[in-house]
Amino acid sequence: MAQAQAIQAGRDVRPMTKEEKKVILASSLGTVFEWYDFYLYGALAVMIGAQFFSSFDQSTRNVFALLAFAAGFLVRPFGALFFGRLGDLIGRKQTFLVTILIMGLSTFAVGLLPSYSTIGWVAPVILIGLRMLQGLALGGEYGGAAVYVAEHAPVGRRGFYTSWIQTTATLGLLLSLVVILSLRLYLGEKDFADYGWRIPFLGSIFLLAVSVWIRLQMQESPAFKKMKEEGTQSKAPLSEAFGQWKNLKVVIIALLGLVAGQAVVWYTGQFYALFFLQSILKVDLFTANVLVAWSLILGTGGFIFFGSLSDKIGRKPVILGGCLVAALTFFPLFQAMTQVANPKLDNAIKTIKVQVVADPATCGNVIDPVGIRTFTAACDVARVALARAAVKYDFTPAPAGSTAKVVVAGKDVAIAPAIPANIAAFTAAAVEAGYPKAGDPSIVKVTGVIPATTQAWSIVAILTILVLYVTAVYGPIAAALVEFFPTRIRYTAMSLPYHIGNGWFGGFLPPTSFAMVAATGDIYYGLWYPVVVALGTFVIGLFFVKETKDRDIYTVENR
């Protein structure tokens, strides 16, 4: 084949053409949309809960708002199957033109949707429907973008070209951060909570218009056109991709040997790090967002670097190397974050003894990944409340039939029936014993968009290292997945492992990791989830993943 001969002759190192830049831009805008919407909804979940689930108490409405968010994750793989099949049957361009329209209109419509107080129960039903539509479309969007760019890329530069899509994922997050912070500062918290939260959703219509306008001008990918001309299209992409063991085996290897580890490193480095700063270390919302934004600005270039590096040394060593290094250093990095961001908390964890003393038979499992369980046993209520208060505890078994109690620095604290009351009581007792209170001057804080202290910049440095791990595992992943599968089923086959990996392994990481913290009392215990998954991916990938960087992606069978 011509491409295989070109590989032997040498890499195509010419500059990007104007058309290739347009291909990357058209494809990348969908990824911007994906992550803009993702962080927008996640950051505004409390306000969305107040608008659309106002008939419930505050804790319950927040849970329902997050469940509506989770619904989008759950349906992503189904969107990957549906739109992936269309992409392999009718073409890449037409399919991901449809997906961007559905994604964009679903995001825009949230800004228009009347609240519960206006139209009653219809409001949350429509909201959940919009989130599911967005998730379905997103399931087909990424695969289409990755395939479209890779099939346009010059020989030997697929990693570099597709890494631009990964870069725009972080730009989408950064854009949402900038929009939210700017509106909060301009409108003030009250007006932003009343109506200003809708503006970021409504403003997305401009991003949609530009995306559609650019995509309408694009041509079909050369690989798909060649396959169509030769009549080698799959008549049944779903059954061929997942009903034949030779293809299904590759899907499973791609999921467990590449994507699962990539997903947990990504979500730990960006979303769990933000959650850890806010919920565990008690850093205020504005400061945490500014610090994360700076880490994204400083680390985003890593996507291009590692994507390009994978063209030279291979996808496998870059992705698996990133998984291994991340798994080995997550614990010391998060411990360093605690020491710098909240030094009094770090000292309190090491020196102040807090115990939950209870009959083990009365203690249940407190794992609650989606936050819908109601805890009634005193032992369980106490453990969950201590975790939410960011107070480290040890469990001490008591004789059978004993009444559960919490002991803070030698003083007994009664356990109330409700978790919120316990959070207040345990926090007060912990502060009295030496834990820092909310707003303690030792906790890192910034008052403007540019950090002004060494403490703040030290946190930015730690977060930037985490972002660089993200770029190492995510930068080459699109090229690797495209190269894993033949043209005739590529869109279908690559989309499913990507969205199961990122939607399920990654998407449920923050709540699952926090649930692990609640179950053990150790603020770092939740890191075992990404560490174990990343190490598992490293081992599986080392033995079962074959290098793909020099494959001819124009052949019908390219394995």
Coordinates of C-alpha atoms in Angstrom, one line a residue:
M1 CA 0.0 0.0 0.0
A2 CA 1.1 3.6 -0.6
Q3 CA 0.9 4.5 3.0
A4 CA 3.0 1.5 4.1
Q5 CA 5.6 2.5 1.5
A6 CA 5.6 6.1 2.8
I7 CA 6.3 4.9 6.3
Q8 CA 9.3 3.0 5.1
A9 CA 10.5 6.0 3.1
G10 CA 10.3 8.4 6.0
R11 CA 7.9 10.5 8.0
D12 CA 5.9 13.3 6.5
V13 CA 7.2 16.3 8.4
R14 CA 5.8 19.1 6.2
P15 CA 3.8 21.9 7.9
M16 CA 0.0 21.5 8.2
T17 CA -2.0 22.6 5.2
K18 CA -4.8 25.1 5.5
E19 CA -7.3 22.3 4.9
E20 CA -5.7 20.1 7.6
K21 CA -5.9 22.9 10.1
K22 CA -9.6 23.3 9.3
V23 CA -10.1 19.6 9.7
I24 CA -8.6 19.7 13.2
L25 CA -10.6 22.8 14.1
A26 CA -13.9 21.4 13.0
S27 CA -13.3 18.2 14.9
S28 CA -11.9 19.8 18.0
L29 CA -14.8 22.2 18.6
G30 CA -16.9 19.2 19.5
T31 CA -14.5 18.3 22.2
V32 CA -14.5 21.8 23.5
F33 CA -18.3 21.6 23.7
E34 CA -18.1 18.2 25.5
W35 CA -15.9 19.4 28.3
Y36 CA -17.3 22.9 28.5
D37 CA -20.7 21.4 29.1
F38 CA -19.3 18.7 31.5
Y39 CA -17.6 21.1 33.8
L40 CA -20.4 23.7 33.5
Y41 CA -23.0 21.3 34.8
G42 CA -20.8 19.8 37.4
A43 CA -19.7 23.2 38.8
L44 CA -23.3 24.5 38.9
A45 CA -25.0 21.3 40.1
V46 CA -26.0 22.9 43.4
M47 CA -27.7 25.8 41.6
I48 CA -29.3 23.5 39.1
G49 CA -30.6 21.4 42.0
A50 CA -32.2 24.5 43.5
Q51 CA -33.9 25.4 40.3
F52 CA -35.2 22.0 39.1
F53 CA -35.6 19.9 42.3
S54 CA -36.8 22.6 44.7
S55 CA -39.6 20.5 46.1
F56 CA -36.9 18.5 48.0
D57 CA -34.6 19.4 50.9
Q58 CA -31.2 20.8 50.0
S59 CA -29.3 17.5 50.3
T60 CA -31.8 15.5 48.3
R61 CA -32.0 18.1 45.5
N62 CA -28.2 18.1 45.2
V63 CA -28.3 14.3 44.9
F64 CA -30.9 14.5 42.2
A65 CA -29.0 17.1 40.3
L66 CA -25.9 14.9 40.3
L67 CA -27.9 11.9 39.3
A68 CA -29.2 13.8 36.3
F69 CA -25.5 14.5 35.5
A70 CA -24.7 10.8 35.9
A71 CA -27.5 9.9 33.5
G72 CA -25.4 11.4 30.7
F73 CA -22.4 9.1 31.6
L74 CA -24.6 6.0 31.7
V75 CA -25.9 6.5 28.1
R76 CA -22.6 7.4 26.5
P77 CA -21.7 3.8 25.5
F78 CA -25.2 3.5 23.8
G79 CA -24.5 6.6 21.9
A80 CA -21.2 5.2 20.9
L81 CA -22.9 2.1 19.5
F82 CA -25.7 4.0 17.7
F83 CA -23.6 6.8 16.1
G84 CA -20.6 4.7 15.6
R85 CA -22.7 2.4 13.4
L86 CA -24.0 5.4 11.5
G87 CA -20.4 6.7 11.0
D88 CA -19.3 3.4 9.5
L89 CA -22.4 3.1 7.3
I90 CA -23.0 6.6 6.0
G91 CA -19.8 8.4 6.7
R92 CA -17.8 10.3 9.3
K93 CA -18.8 13.9 8.3
Q94 CA -22.5 13.4 8.3
T95 CA -22.6 11.6 11.6
F96 CA -20.6 14.0 13.6
L97 CA -22.5 16.9 12.1
V98 CA -25.6 15.4 13.7
T99 CA -23.9 14.7 17.0
I100 CA -22.6 18.3 17.4
L101 CA -26.1 19.6 16.7
I102 CA -27.7 17.3 19.3
M103 CA -25.0 18.1 21.9
G104 CA -25.1 21.8 21.3
L105 CA -28.9 22.2 21.4
S106 CA -29.1 20.0 24.5
T107 CA -26.7 22.3 26.3
F108 CA -28.3 25.5 25.1
A109 CA -31.8 24.2 26.1
V110 CA -30.8 23.9 29.8
G111 CA -30.4 27.7 29.8
L112 CA -34.0 28.1 28.6
L113 CA -35.7 25.5 30.7
P114 CA -38.2 26.9 33.1
S115 CA -37.7 25.9 36.8
Y116 CA -39.7 23.6 39.0
S117 CA -41.6 26.5 40.5
T118 CA -42.8 27.5 37.0
I119 CA -43.8 24.2 35.3
G120 CA -43.6 21.7 38.2
W121 CA -42.4 18.1 37.7
V122 CA -42.1 18.5 34.0
A123 CA -38.9 20.6 34.5
P124 CA -36.7 17.9 36.1
V125 CA -38.1 15.3 33.6
I126 CA -37.0 17.5 30.7
L127 CA -33.7 18.3 32.3
I128 CA -32.9 14.5 32.7
G129 CA -34.0 14.0 29.1
L130 CA -31.6 16.8 27.9
R131 CA -28.7 15.3 29.9
M132 CA -29.4 11.9 28.3
L133 CA -29.6 13.4 24.8
Q134 CA -26.3 15.2 25.4
G135 CA -24.7 11.9 26.6
L136 CA -26.0 10.0 23.7
A137 CA -24.6 12.5 21.2
L138 CA -21.3 12.7 23.0
G139 CA -21.0 9.0 22.7
G140 CA -20.7 9.4 19.0
E141 CA -18.9 12.8 18.9
Y142 CA -15.5 11.9 20.1
G143 CA -15.1 8.8 18.0
G144 CA -16.1 10.7 14.9
A145 CA -13.7 13.5 15.6
A146 CA -10.8 11.2 16.3
V147 CA -11.4 9.1 13.2
Y148 CA -11.9 12.1 11.0
V149 CA -8.6 13.8 12.0
A150 CA -6.6 10.6 12.0
E151 CA -7.8 9.6 8.5
H152 CA -6.8 13.1 7.2
A153 CA -3.4 13.0 9.0
P154 CA -0.1 12.6 7.1
V155 CA 1.8 9.4 7.5
G156 CA 3.7 9.2 10.8
R157 CA 2.0 12.2 12.3
R158 CA -1.3 10.9 13.5
G159 CA -0.3 11.3 17.2
F160 CA 0.6 14.9 16.6
Y161 CA -2.6 15.7 14.6
T162 CA -5.1 14.0 16.9
S163 CA -3.4 15.4 20.1
W164 CA -5.0 18.8 19.1
I165 CA -8.4 17.2 19.8
Q166 CA -7.2 16.3 23.3
T167 CA -5.8 19.8 23.9
T168 CA -9.2 21.3 23.2
A169 CA -10.7 19.1 25.9
T170 CA -8.7 21.0 28.5
L171 CA -9.5 24.3 26.7
G172 CA -13.2 23.4 27.1
L173 CA -12.7 23.0 30.9
L174 CA -10.7 26.2 31.0
L175 CA -13.3 28.1 29.0
S176 CA -16.0 27.0 31.5
L177 CA -13.9 28.0 34.4
V178 CA -13.3 31.5 32.9
V179 CA -16.9 32.0 32.1
I180 CA -18.1 31.0 35.5
L181 CA -15.5 33.0 37.5
S182 CA -16.1 36.1 35.3
L183 CA -19.9 36.0 35.7
R184 CA -19.6 35.4 39.5
L185 CA -17.3 38.4 39.8
Y186 CA -19.4 40.6 37.5
L187 CA -22.9 39.7 38.7
G188 CA -22.2 38.8 42.3
E189 CA -23.2 35.5 44.0
K190 CA -26.9 36.4 44.5
D191 CA -27.7 37.4 40.9
F192 CA -25.5 34.6 39.5
A193 CA -27.5 32.1 41.6
D194 CA -30.9 33.6 40.6
Y195 CA -30.4 33.9 36.8
G196 CA -26.7 34.3 35.9
W197 CA -26.0 30.5 35.9
R198 CA -28.2 30.3 32.8
I199 CA -25.9 32.6 30.8
P200 CA -23.0 30.1 30.2
F201 CA -25.5 27.6 28.8
L202 CA -27.2 30.1 26.6
G203 CA -23.9 31.5 25.4
S204 CA -22.9 28.0 24.1
I205 CA -25.1 28.7 21.1
F206 CA -22.3 30.8 19.6
L207 CA -19.9 27.9 19.9
L208 CA -22.5 25.7 18.3
A209 CA -23.0 28.0 15.3
V210 CA -19.3 28.2 14.6
S211 CA -18.9 24.5 14.9
V212 CA -21.8 23.7 12.5
W213 CA -20.7 26.4 10.0
I214 CA -17.2 24.9 9.8
R215 CA -18.3 21.3 9.7
L216 CA -20.7 22.0 6.8
Q217 CA -17.7 23.1 4.7
M218 CA -15.7 19.9 5.3
Q219 CA -15.3 16.9 3.0
E220 CA -15.6 13.2 3.9
S221 CA -12.5 11.5 5.2
P222 CA -10.2 10.0 2.5
A223 CA -10.1 6.6 4.2
F224 CA -13.9 6.4 4.2
K225 CA -14.2 7.6 0.5
K226 CA -11.6 5.0 -0.5
M227 CA -13.4 2.2 1.3
K228 CA -16.7 3.3 -0.3
E229 CA -15.2 3.4 -3.8
E230 CA -13.8 -0.1 -3.3
G231 CA -17.1 -1.4 -1.9
T232 CA -15.5 -2.8 1.3
Q233 CA -17.9 -1.2 3.7
S234 CA -19.3 -3.3 6.5
K235 CA -22.9 -4.1 6.1
A236 CA -23.4 -4.7 9.9
P237 CA -20.7 -2.8 11.9
L238 CA -22.2 -3.7 15.3
S239 CA -22.2 -7.4 14.7
E240 CA -18.9 -7.4 13.0
A241 CA -17.2 -5.3 15.7
F242 CA -18.7 -7.1 18.8
G243 CA -20.1 -10.3 17.4
Q244 CA -16.8 -11.6 16.0
W245 CA -14.3 -12.6 18.7
K246 CA -11.3 -11.4 16.7
N247 CA -12.7 -7.9 16.9
L248 CA -14.3 -8.1 20.3
K249 CA -11.0 -9.3 21.8
V250 CA -9.3 -6.1 20.5
V251 CA -12.1 -3.9 21.9
I252 CA -11.6 -5.5 25.4
I253 CA -7.8 -5.1 25.2
A254 CA -8.2 -1.5 24.1
L255 CA -10.5 -0.9 27.1
L256 CA -8.5 -2.6 29.8
G257 CA -5.0 -2.2 28.4
L258 CA -5.2 1.5 27.4
V259 CA -8.4 3.4 28.1
A260 CA -9.3 2.4 31.7
G261 CA -5.9 3.6 33.0
Q262 CA -6.0 6.7 30.8
A263 CA -9.5 7.6 32.2
V264 CA -8.6 7.3 35.9
V265 CA -5.4 9.3 35.5
W266 CA -7.4 12.0 33.6
Y267 CA -10.2 12.2 36.2
T268 CA -7.8 12.1 39.2
G269 CA -5.5 14.8 37.7
Q270 CA -8.3 17.3 37.0
F271 CA -11.6 16.5 38.7
Y272 CA -10.7 14.6 41.8
A273 CA -7.8 17.1 42.4
L274 CA -10.4 19.9 42.4
F275 CA -12.8 17.9 44.6
F276 CA -10.0 17.2 47.0
L277 CA -9.0 20.8 47.3
Q278 CA -12.6 22.0 48.0
S279 CA -14.2 19.1 49.9
I280 CA -11.3 17.7 51.8
L281 CA -8.8 20.5 52.2
K282 CA -11.5 23.2 52.6
V283 CA -10.0 25.5 50.0
D284 CA -12.7 28.1 48.9
L285 CA -14.4 27.6 45.5
F286 CA -12.8 30.7 43.9
T287 CA -9.3 29.8 45.0
A288 CA -9.6 26.2 43.9
N289 CA -10.9 27.1 40.5
V290 CA -8.1 29.7 39.9
L291 CA -5.4 27.3 40.9
V292 CA -6.8 24.5 38.7
A293 CA -7.2 27.0 35.8
W294 CA -3.5 28.0 36.0
S295 CA -2.4 24.4 36.0
L296 CA -4.4 23.8 32.9
I297 CA -2.8 26.8 31.2
L298 CA 0.7 25.7 32.1
G299 CA 0.2 22.0 31.4
T300 CA -2.0 21.9 28.2
G301 CA 1.0 22.0 25.8
G302 CA 1.8 18.5 27.1
F303 CA -0.9 17.1 24.9
I304 CA 1.0 18.2 21.8
F305 CA 4.3 17.1 23.2
F306 CA 3.2 13.6 24.1
G307 CA 1.1 13.2 21.0
S308 CA 4.1 14.0 18.9
L309 CA 6.4 11.9 21.0
S310 CA 4.1 8.9 20.4
D311 CA 4.7 9.3 16.7
K312 CA 8.4 8.7 17.4
I313 CA 8.6 6.1 20.1
G314 CA 5.1 4.6 20.0
R315 CA 1.7 5.0 21.6
K316 CA 2.2 2.2 24.0
P317 CA 5.3 3.4 25.9
V318 CA 3.9 6.9 26.3
I319 CA 0.4 5.9 27.6
L320 CA 1.5 3.0 29.8
G321 CA 4.5 5.1 31.1
G322 CA 2.1 7.8 32.1
C323 CA -0.2 5.3 33.9
L324 CA 2.8 3.8 35.8
V325 CA 4.3 7.1 36.9
A326 CA 0.9 8.5 37.9
A327 CA 0.1 5.3 40.0
L328 CA 3.5 5.5 41.8
T329 CA 3.3 9.2 42.6
F330 CA -0.4 10.0 43.3
F331 CA -0.1 9.4 47.1
P332 CA 3.0 11.6 47.6
L333 CA 1.6 14.4 45.4
F334 CA -1.8 14.5 47.2
Q335 CA 0.0 14.4 50.5
A336 CA 2.2 17.3 49.4
M337 CA -0.9 19.2 48.3
T338 CA -2.3 18.8 51.9
Q339 CA 0.9 20.0 53.5
V340 CA 1.0 23.1 51.4
A341 CA -2.7 24.0 51.0
N342 CA -3.8 23.3 54.5
P343 CA -0.8 22.8 56.8
K344 CA -2.8 22.8 60.0
L345 CA -5.0 20.0 58.7
D346 CA -1.9 18.0 57.7
N347 CA -0.6 18.4 61.3
A348 CA -4.0 17.6 62.8
I349 CA -4.3 14.4 60.8
K350 CA -0.9 13.3 62.1
T351 CA -1.3 14.3 65.8
I352 CA -5.0 14.4 66.8
K353 CA -6.6 11.0 67.4
V354 CA -10.3 10.6 66.4
Q355 CA -12.0 7.3 66.9
V356 CA -15.3 5.8 66.0
V357 CA -16.0 3.3 68.8
A358 CA -18.7 0.8 67.9
D359 CA -19.8 -2.8 67.8
P360 CA -18.5 -4.0 64.4
A361 CA -21.8 -5.9 63.9
T362 CA -23.7 -2.6 63.9
C363 CA -21.4 -1.0 61.2
G364 CA -22.4 -1.5 57.5
N365 CA -20.9 -0.7 54.2
V366 CA -20.9 3.1 53.6
I367 CA -19.9 2.9 49.9
D368 CA -22.4 5.3 48.2
P369 CA -21.0 6.3 44.7
V370 CA -24.1 8.2 43.6
G371 CA -25.1 9.7 47.0
I372 CA -28.6 8.3 47.3
R373 CA -28.3 6.0 50.3
T374 CA -29.8 6.9 53.7
F375 CA -27.7 5.8 56.7
T376 CA -29.5 5.1 59.9
A377 CA -27.0 3.0 62.0
A378 CA -25.1 5.3 64.4
C379 CA -21.7 3.8 63.3
D380 CA -22.4 4.5 59.7
V381 CA -23.9 8.0 60.3
A382 CA -20.8 8.9 62.3
R383 CA -18.3 7.7 59.7
V384 CA -20.0 9.5 56.8
A385 CA -20.3 12.7 58.8
L386 CA -16.6 12.6 59.8
A387 CA -15.5 12.1 56.1
R388 CA -17.7 15.0 55.0
A389 CA -16.2 17.1 57.7
A390 CA -12.7 16.1 56.5
V391 CA -11.8 14.6 59.9
K392 CA -9.5 11.5 59.8
Y393 CA -10.7 8.8 62.1
D394 CA -9.7 5.3 63.2
F395 CA -12.3 2.6 63.9
T396 CA -12.1 0.9 67.3
P397 CA -14.1 -2.2 67.9
A398 CA -16.4 -2.2 71.0
P399 CA -18.0 -5.1 72.9
A400 CA -21.2 -6.5 71.4
G401 CA -24.2 -4.4 72.2
S402 CA -22.2 -1.3 72.9
T403 CA -23.6 2.1 72.0
A404 CA -21.6 3.7 69.2
K405 CA -19.7 6.9 70.0
V406 CA -17.1 9.3 68.5
V407 CA -14.0 10.2 70.6
V408 CA -12.1 13.3 69.6
A409 CA -8.8 13.8 71.4
G410 CA -10.1 11.8 74.4
K411 CA -13.5 13.5 74.6
D412 CA -16.7 11.7 73.8
V413 CA -19.0 13.3 71.2
A414 CA -22.6 12.1 71.0
I415 CA -23.8 10.8 67.7
A416 CA -27.0 12.5 66.4
P417 CA -29.5 10.7 64.1
A418 CA -28.9 13.1 61.2
I419 CA -25.6 13.5 59.2
P420 CA -25.7 17.3 59.0
A421 CA -26.0 17.7 62.8
N422 CA -23.1 15.4 63.2
I423 CA -21.0 17.3 60.7
A424 CA -21.5 20.4 62.8
A425 CA -20.8 18.7 66.1
F426 CA -17.7 16.7 64.9
T427 CA -16.3 19.8 63.2
A428 CA -16.7 21.9 66.4
A429 CA -15.0 19.2 68.5
A430 CA -12.2 18.8 65.9
V431 CA -11.6 22.5 65.8
E432 CA -11.4 22.6 69.6
A433 CA -8.8 19.8 69.5
G434 CA -6.7 21.6 66.9
Y435 CA -8.2 21.1 63.5
P436 CA -8.3 24.3 61.3
K437 CA -11.7 25.9 61.1
A438 CA -13.2 27.0 57.7
G439 CA -11.5 30.2 56.5
D440 CA -8.4 29.6 58.6
P441 CA -5.7 32.0 57.4
S442 CA -3.2 29.2 57.0
I443 CA -5.4 27.7 54.2
V444 CA -4.3 28.7 50.7
K445 CA -6.3 31.6 49.3
V446 CA -6.2 33.9 46.2
T447 CA -8.2 37.0 45.8
G448 CA -7.5 37.7 42.1
V449 CA -7.0 35.8 38.9
I450 CA -3.2 35.8 39.4
P451 CA -2.0 34.0 42.5
A452 CA 0.2 36.3 44.6
T453 CA 1.8 33.9 47.2
T454 CA 4.4 31.2 47.1
Q455 CA 1.9 28.9 48.8
A456 CA -0.6 29.3 45.9
W457 CA 2.1 28.8 43.2
S458 CA 3.4 25.7 45.0
I459 CA -0.2 24.2 44.7
V460 CA -0.2 25.2 41.0
A461 CA 3.1 23.4 40.5
I462 CA 1.6 20.2 42.1
L463 CA -1.6 20.5 40.0
T464 CA 0.5 21.1 36.9
I465 CA 2.4 17.8 37.4
L466 CA -1.0 16.0 37.7
V467 CA -2.1 17.7 34.4
L468 CA 1.1 16.6 32.7
Y469 CA 0.2 13.0 33.7
V470 CA -3.2 13.6 32.0
T471 CA -1.5 14.9 28.8
A472 CA 0.8 11.8 28.7
V473 CA -2.0 9.3 28.8
Y474 CA -4.6 11.3 26.9
G475 CA -2.5 12.9 24.2
P476 CA -1.9 9.8 22.1
I477 CA -5.1 7.9 23.0
A478 CA -7.1 9.0 19.9
A479 CA -4.4 7.9 17.5
A480 CA -4.0 4.6 19.3
L481 CA -7.7 3.7 19.2
V482 CA -8.0 4.7 15.5
E483 CA -5.1 2.5 14.6
F484 CA -6.5 -0.5 16.6
F485 CA -9.4 -1.1 14.2
P486 CA -9.9 -1.5 10.5
T487 CA -11.6 1.3 8.5
R488 CA -14.8 -0.7 8.0
I489 CA -15.7 -0.8 11.7
R490 CA -13.4 1.9 13.1
Y491 CA -16.0 4.4 14.2
T492 CA -18.1 1.8 15.9
A493 CA -15.4 -0.3 17.5
M494 CA -13.2 2.6 19.0
S495 CA -16.1 4.6 20.4
L496 CA -17.3 1.9 22.8
P497 CA -14.1 1.3 24.8
Y498 CA -13.4 5.0 24.9
H499 CA -16.8 5.8 26.5
I500 CA -17.0 2.9 28.8
G501 CA -13.5 3.8 30.0
N502 CA -14.0 7.5 30.3
G503 CA -17.7 7.5 31.1
W504 CA -17.7 4.7 33.7
F505 CA -14.2 4.0 34.9
G506 CA -13.4 7.8 34.9
G507 CA -16.8 9.5 35.3
F508 CA -17.7 7.7 38.6
L509 CA -14.2 8.1 40.1
P510 CA -14.8 11.3 42.2
P511 CA -17.9 10.0 44.1
T512 CA -16.4 6.4 44.4
S513 CA -13.1 7.7 45.7
F514 CA -14.9 9.9 48.3
A515 CA -17.0 6.9 49.3
M516 CA -13.8 5.0 50.0
V517 CA -12.6 7.8 52.2
A518 CA -15.9 7.7 54.1
A519 CA -15.6 4.0 54.6
T520 CA -12.0 4.1 56.0
G521 CA -11.6 7.5 57.6
D522 CA -8.4 8.0 55.6
I523 CA -8.5 11.1 53.4
Y524 CA -6.0 9.5 50.9
Y525 CA -7.7 6.1 50.7
G526 CA -9.8 7.1 47.7
L527 CA -6.6 7.3 45.6
W528 CA -6.3 3.5 45.7
Y529 CA -9.1 3.4 43.0
P530 CA -7.1 5.2 40.3
V531 CA -3.8 3.6 41.5
V532 CA -5.1 0.0 41.1
V533 CA -6.9 0.7 37.8
A534 CA -3.8 2.5 36.3
L535 CA -1.5 -0.3 37.5
G536 CA -3.9 -2.9 36.1
T537 CA -3.9 -1.1 32.7
F538 CA -0.1 -1.0 32.8
V539 CA 0.2 -4.7 33.3
I540 CA -2.5 -5.7 30.8
G541 CA -1.2 -3.2 28.2
L542 CA 2.4 -4.4 28.7
F543 CA 1.5 -8.0 27.8
F544 CA -1.4 -7.7 25.4
V545 CA -1.3 -4.3 23.6
K546 CA 0.6 -4.2 20.3
E547 CA 2.3 -1.1 19.1
T548 CA 0.2 0.6 16.4
K549 CA 2.0 3.8 15.3
D550 CA 3.2 2.4 11.9
R551 CA 0.0 0.7 10.9
D552 CA -1.6 1.3 7.5
I553 CA -5.0 2.6 8.6
Y554 CA -6.3 2.4 5.0
T555 CA -6.4 -1.3 4.8
V556 CA -9.6 -3.3 5.5
E557 CA -7.8 -5.4 8.1
N558 CA -5.1 -3.5 9.9
R559 CA -4.2 -5.7 12.9

